[in-house]
Structures are given as C-alpha cells and as structure tokens.
Amino acid sequence: MSISLNEEATPTEPDTALILEHLPGLVWTTDATGTISYCNTRLGEYAGIDFGMSRSSHWASVLHPDDAMYAVQYGQSARRTKGHTVINARLRRNDGEFRWFELSASPLADGGKVCWLATELHESASDRTQEEIESRFRRFVNSLSVPALLITPAFELEFANQAALRWYGFLPEGSEQEALADMEPRKFDEILLPLKAHMKGEQTAVVSYQAQHADGTPRWLEAQVVPILEKSGELTNYFVLQNDVQDSRDAAYLLGKEMEILDMVARGTPSASVLQELCNVVDDLIPDLLCCFLELSLDRKFFRMGAAPRLPSEFREIFDRKSVAADKNACSFAALTKKAVEIQNLVETDHSNTSMGQFMLANKLNYCRAIPILSPYGNTAGIFAILRQQHFELKPRELQIVDRVAHIAGISIDRTRHEEALVKRETQFKRSQAQLVAAQRISSTGSFTSDIQRGENIWSEEFYRIFDLDPELEPSIDAVRERIHPEDLELFNVEMQRGLAGEGSDFVFRIIRTDASVRFIRGLAKVTHYIGDHPIFMGTVQDITETKRAEDALRRGEEALLKAREELAYVSRAMTISALTTSIAHEVSQPLSGILANANACVRLLALDPPDIASAADTARRTIRDTMRATEVVKRLRAMFNRQSPAMDEIDLNEIAREVIALSARDMRERSIVLESGLASGLPSVRGDRIQLQQVILNLVLNGIEAMVEIEGRPRRLLVLTSREEEMVTLSIVDAGVGIAADSAERLFEPFFTTKRNGMGIGLSISRSIIENHGGSMWATPNDGPGTTVTFSIPRTPPLAPSV
Ligand code: ADP
C-alpha cells in the first residue's frame, strides 16, 4: 500500500497522511475545479486507477453518471458554503460495478479544497430497492429528449438531464460525455427564482420564464412543475419539465402579425406603411438583423424607398429615386438578375466600392443579403435587404421569418403596384375618353354599338347631340327613326333590314331636329363580332351638313371658275384678234399702196394716145373697189376688236388674289400643290378692271401650276405675295416648277411663244398688255432655287387730294 500524493498535494504532515491511509474508507481531496489533488491507496485500489499517474482526474470520473451531476454539485456547495455535507452516491469499482457509498464532503481551509471520505453502504434490501428505483427514474429522465430538472425542496438544483445540459450549453450538441466541470449552477437561477416565487405547497404548476439558451439568446420556457412526495407525504423534490416555447411563441406572434398586416394590405394601406410594419416584426423576432425594403417604379427603372426604420437616412439617399442600374450594389444586382445576392464578408468583395458598400462599411455592417421580391409575372417588384454586423448562417427559424416577411411584402407591393397601374390606366382612360368626346364633338361624329336583333344599343354623347335627343333617353332605333326625314325613312328602314341580315352599311340620310332644321347625316356601320348568332354592330353617324354645304359652295365656285375661264378665253380671243388686227393692218397697208400705184398706172394708161379707156376704167374701178373693200375690212375689224378702255374701279389686290386662289384650290389639291400666301396687310387699293386683273392673276397661277405638274422629289409649293413699293402695288407668283433660262425671261411675253403642246402662247402677252393698260409693268425672273417668279406692279390709287 502506498500513499499517492501529487505535487501540490495536501496534507503534508506525514502523520496526517498515515491517518488518512488507515481510515476504513476511501479518502481524497479535490481542488476548486473538482480535480483530485490527493487520494489514499484504498481509493486507487477500489477504482483500479493509479491517481499518481493519471493527473488531473476529475473526481466525477469515478462517479456513476446518474449521480455525477448532483454529487459534483454537492461538492461545489460544500466548498462555497464551507459546511459539511453528506450525500449518497455510487462509485465505480475496478471491475466496473457501482457500489453505493456515503460521501462526506468537508471543505478544507486551504484554497477552496474539499476533503472527501467515502464509506461503503451496506443498506437494507428495501433501501437498495428504493435507490434502484431512484436510479432507474433518473436513467429514464436522462433518456428524455425534453430538458428536465430535479429541484430540492429548498429550491436548489439536484439533477439536470442531458437534454437540459445541452439546452443550457453545458454539453456540446450530440455529446454523450459528461462535461460538468464548467457548469455554472447560477444559470439555473432563471428557473429556481421564479419557481421559488411561484410554488406554493405541493400543487403542480406551470411556470413561464426566460432563460439564456446555449446560443446566447434569451428564450421563453414553459415549465411543468410536479412536486414529488414520499409515501409519508413529505416533499422530496420538484420535477421540472422544461418546454422551449420560444418557437411557438414566435410562430404565434408571426401569425398574429401576418393576419394584422394582411388585413392592412386588404384594406388598401399604402405599401410604405405595410413594409414599415414588416420591418418592426423582423426587429422583434431577430433583433440583431437590420432590414429594409426597396420598391421598384412601375417601369422598373428606379428604386423607391419602401421602409428602413432602423437604418440611417443616408441609406434612403443611396436608393430613393435612383436608377436601378446606377451601380452594381447588391440590391441593384438582385433587382436585375432576379436572384438573391449574399455578401458574407463585405471587405473581401468588390461590393465595398459601391455606394451601398460604402454605407455598410461606414456603419460596420459586413453582411448583407438582398432578396428580390417578384411579381406574379416574374418581374422584380422590390428588394428585401437584411444587414448584419457579421455573417451568421440564418437559423431555420430566422429563414422562415425572412421568407414569410418577404412573401407578405410581395403581396403588398404587388397590390400597390396594381393600384398605381390602375390609377394610371384610369387617368389615361379618362383622358382618352375626354379626347374621344372632344374629337367626336369637333368632327360632329357620334358612335354607337348596336345589337339590332335584341334592341340593345349604346350611344356616345355626340350621338345624342347630333340626333337632338335627351341624354337620359334609353337608346333605341325607334327614337332615331322619329327624327328621320319622311322622304328618307324608307331608305333608313332598308338599311336597318340590311343590318338585321348582318350586312354593314354606309348611307346618307336627312333628319329633322326639334328646331325644324334639316341636317344631312352619314351613317356607317360594320359587324364587329357576334354574340351567339346575332351580329353586333359598331358604327358612326356624322353630321355632314356643313361639309355638304361647303361641297355645294365648291361646286358653285367651280362653275364660277369655269365661267371665269370662258370669259378669259373670250377676252383672250378678243385680245389676240386685236393684236392680229394690228399686224393685219400693217400687212394690208402695203398692198394698199401697191393698189394705189396700180391705180395711178391705170390713170397713166388713160393718158396714152389713143387711150385704152375701157380696160383702164375697168381696172381702175376694180382696184378702187377692192381697195375700198380692204380698207373697209380693216376698219371694221378695228372697230369690232378695238380694246375698250378698262372699267376703272377701286380694287383690293389681296381680295381678288384670294378669290383667284379659291377658284384654283381644287386644281392645286388635285396636283398636290401646297399654296402659301403672303398677302401684305394694309395694302393700298389700285384702280383697275376687276375682271381683267383677276384674269391676269389666274393666268399666272395656272402657269405656275402647270410648271410644277411634272416635278417630283421636291415640294410643289406656290407662293402668292403682295407688297407695296412706294407708289406701286406689286403681286408676285412664285412657283417651284421647271423654271426658265435667265436670257429667255423676255421671250415669254412674246405673242405665240409657247413650250406647251396645247399652248397658244398668248396668255402672258395679253396679261402684260392688260397690266401696261393699267399703267404698270410685268416681268419674269428665275428663282434662286428651282422655279420662276412672275411679278406685276401697278400704281396705287392716288390718295385723295386734300380739299381746299
Ligand atoms: P401658254 O401658257 O399658252 O404657253 P403663256 O403666254 O401663258 O402661254 O406662256 C408662254 C410660255 O412661257 C409657256 O409656254 C412657258 O414655256 C413659259 N412660261 C410661262 N409661265 C411660266 C412659269 N411660271 N414657269 C416656266 N415657264 C413659264
């Protein structure tokens, strides 16, 4: 037998050591950590361990696992309270069998050490059975997966099962080995104190309290407390079954909040408030997480701040109304790729260069996850971003919360977007509706939809107005029929029959309005679709009375134009003949002198000896007669075609120019010519012959039109300009036609000069003579660009001489 002491061993007195060696029990000392610092040989032999060799053995290693927990506890409390404690526990014999011992723990004055003396118990059979029962009970409790505790009637912890040890973090997850050395009994105060306060007598009870979980977070527990009584009725223990109710509390809270928030969504609360509330939920459930929501504009080009209650205001500035593609930060990335972006350690990524990265650095946030919120059509509608100081894998509970929150945010954002889109569409619709009404009003066109067979009709506002019907009136074909002009009623009925047969129609009819006015209406209808087998018509009714009047006026204008042209042709002819007469006169006077010379010769013949009187006289008579006749012809022609002096009226050149433009408007339209006029205001009047001057202008306009007929590839524009130059009033017709050569400008005015197949070549020469007759002049010049300008100017009416 030997005494085994390790280096720092106490006791040091050899006598004491001998005493201890000869005591009839197992003796050892433990230090503050529970490590055996001394033991006698009996313990070594009993346990089969050479404690001298195996240093730093925790004394729990010789204890039965079921007893270790509370036995170690007792040792600690003996050490703390410096009082003597006696407990029963099983110690492992060298053959592996456990024997019951009475352990007496005595604190040593020296440095928190405890001296243990274990005496083997030779208990009665019934005691043993009792202990076995107890041991079996503990084994059972230990096998429970629910944390369970045994508490003494004095509210001290006696035993904690493995699940409890794991929950509190005294046993690593999944570990079966006992690791009691670092157990902090005070942790159990979180249950002991409320229990002490709560437990009255021996009733079972349910106690709720918060305790710190192995992961460091406080969690709510709900404990079933059952008092364990002896046969005698004496309370031996409280049995405590701990239920971790944090998850179900969270779930209930989350569910409650979900209902509340979904209710907000259903009531149409703007998404900003809903998102704010969702952030608060996350705050409550995962306090170390910072979260925010960004929404995307309807065109998905811009971010809008949704909610970020706990983030500094700079965060808003980074995103609110900023382009989604502005920089490649996590939120933009997630929005564009529609995939969640996770940054576990910001400083290690190039995200730190982005505006959001800079913000995170400045706020010591190293972890971020940007989750896209997708619309039902798969487009990004928003972003849910969560930020943390450092990366922790999201726990299943946290993931669930984040998922639920993102889901509800999606519903809310989606709803807001729909509402926005709806409002936008409604505004657009109202605008286009207003436009349609205005357009119908301006064009005097009403519209209708009609199911003739069923007698169902929808009329536009303008429809009612055109037919002069009360807007409150139920639409019906009969109401329209009442307005139809009696003479057109048959036509109208025939068209309705065509409609019933499913044919479209396009016809003009008259209606009589309540003020007895007759209006011309053009009705147009087409089958657009069928409901069952009856055709549905859509169509328009247009009040074409004004157009018809204008057309009639135009027709009258055209007739007038025709007449004007005929007159011009007449005058042209007259003027031509007048010009011809001049040349004929010139031509005729030459032969006349010849005739006269012949007559003289004839006279000379008569003077011959003998004179041939008879033939000479005949010749002379014939000659004289012809001469007289020729002279008479010339005279008569002159008399007939001699220009009468023009009727001199006060004339506004602008006014007659406008009249000519109106007359030639149709010609221009047909030839796709655009007329522009630059008629000077305040133009002084001229004195002249209205018809003649109109003929001149018409001639110039027609020449301009004809010069542009063949032109392709440039605008055909005709410009009519008037101006005043000192005492003269000038009118120019500028065309963009074939143009003239600079040196042929004068030839245009020569009579019979023409380049046209059917031209007479007298229009310009007559025009010039008319203008000259008015004391003016006329000339043509090639334009700088394409085309020609023909101008005339005539003197203005002299202002009235001041009366003396
Ligand atoms: P007509 O039109 O019958 O030929 P006009 O005396 O009016 O007779 O015109 C004489 C000619 O002058 C035309 O054939 C044409 O060659 C030329 N002419 C007249 N006006 C223009 C014009 N605006 N541009 C180019 N050539 C013109």
mmCIF file of C-alpha atoms in Angstrom, residues 162 166 171-179:
data_model
loop_
_atom_site.group_PDB
_atom_site.id
_atom_site.type_symbol
_atom_site.label_atom_id
_atom_site.label_comp_id
_atom_site.label_asym_id
_atom_site.label_seq_id
_atom_site.Cartn_x
_atom_site.Cartn_y
_atom_site.Cartn_z
ATOM 1 C CA GLN A 162 -28.703 15.506 -20.681
ATOM 2 C CA ARG A 166 -27.439 20.546 -23.797
ATOM 3 C CA LEU A 171 -22.843 19.642 -23.098
ATOM 4 C CA PRO A 172 -21.909 20.182 -26.693
ATOM 5 C CA GLU A 173 -24.698 19.120 -29.045
ATOM 6 C CA GLY A 174 -24.679 15.384 -29.607
ATOM 7 C CA SER A 175 -22.038 14.735 -26.967
ATOM 8 C CA GLU A 176 -22.716 11.936 -24.512
ATOM 9 C CA GLN A 177 -19.780 12.564 -22.269
ATOM 10 C CA GLU A 178 -20.244 14.351 -19.053
ATOM 11 C CA ALA A 179 -18.781 17.827 -19.048
#
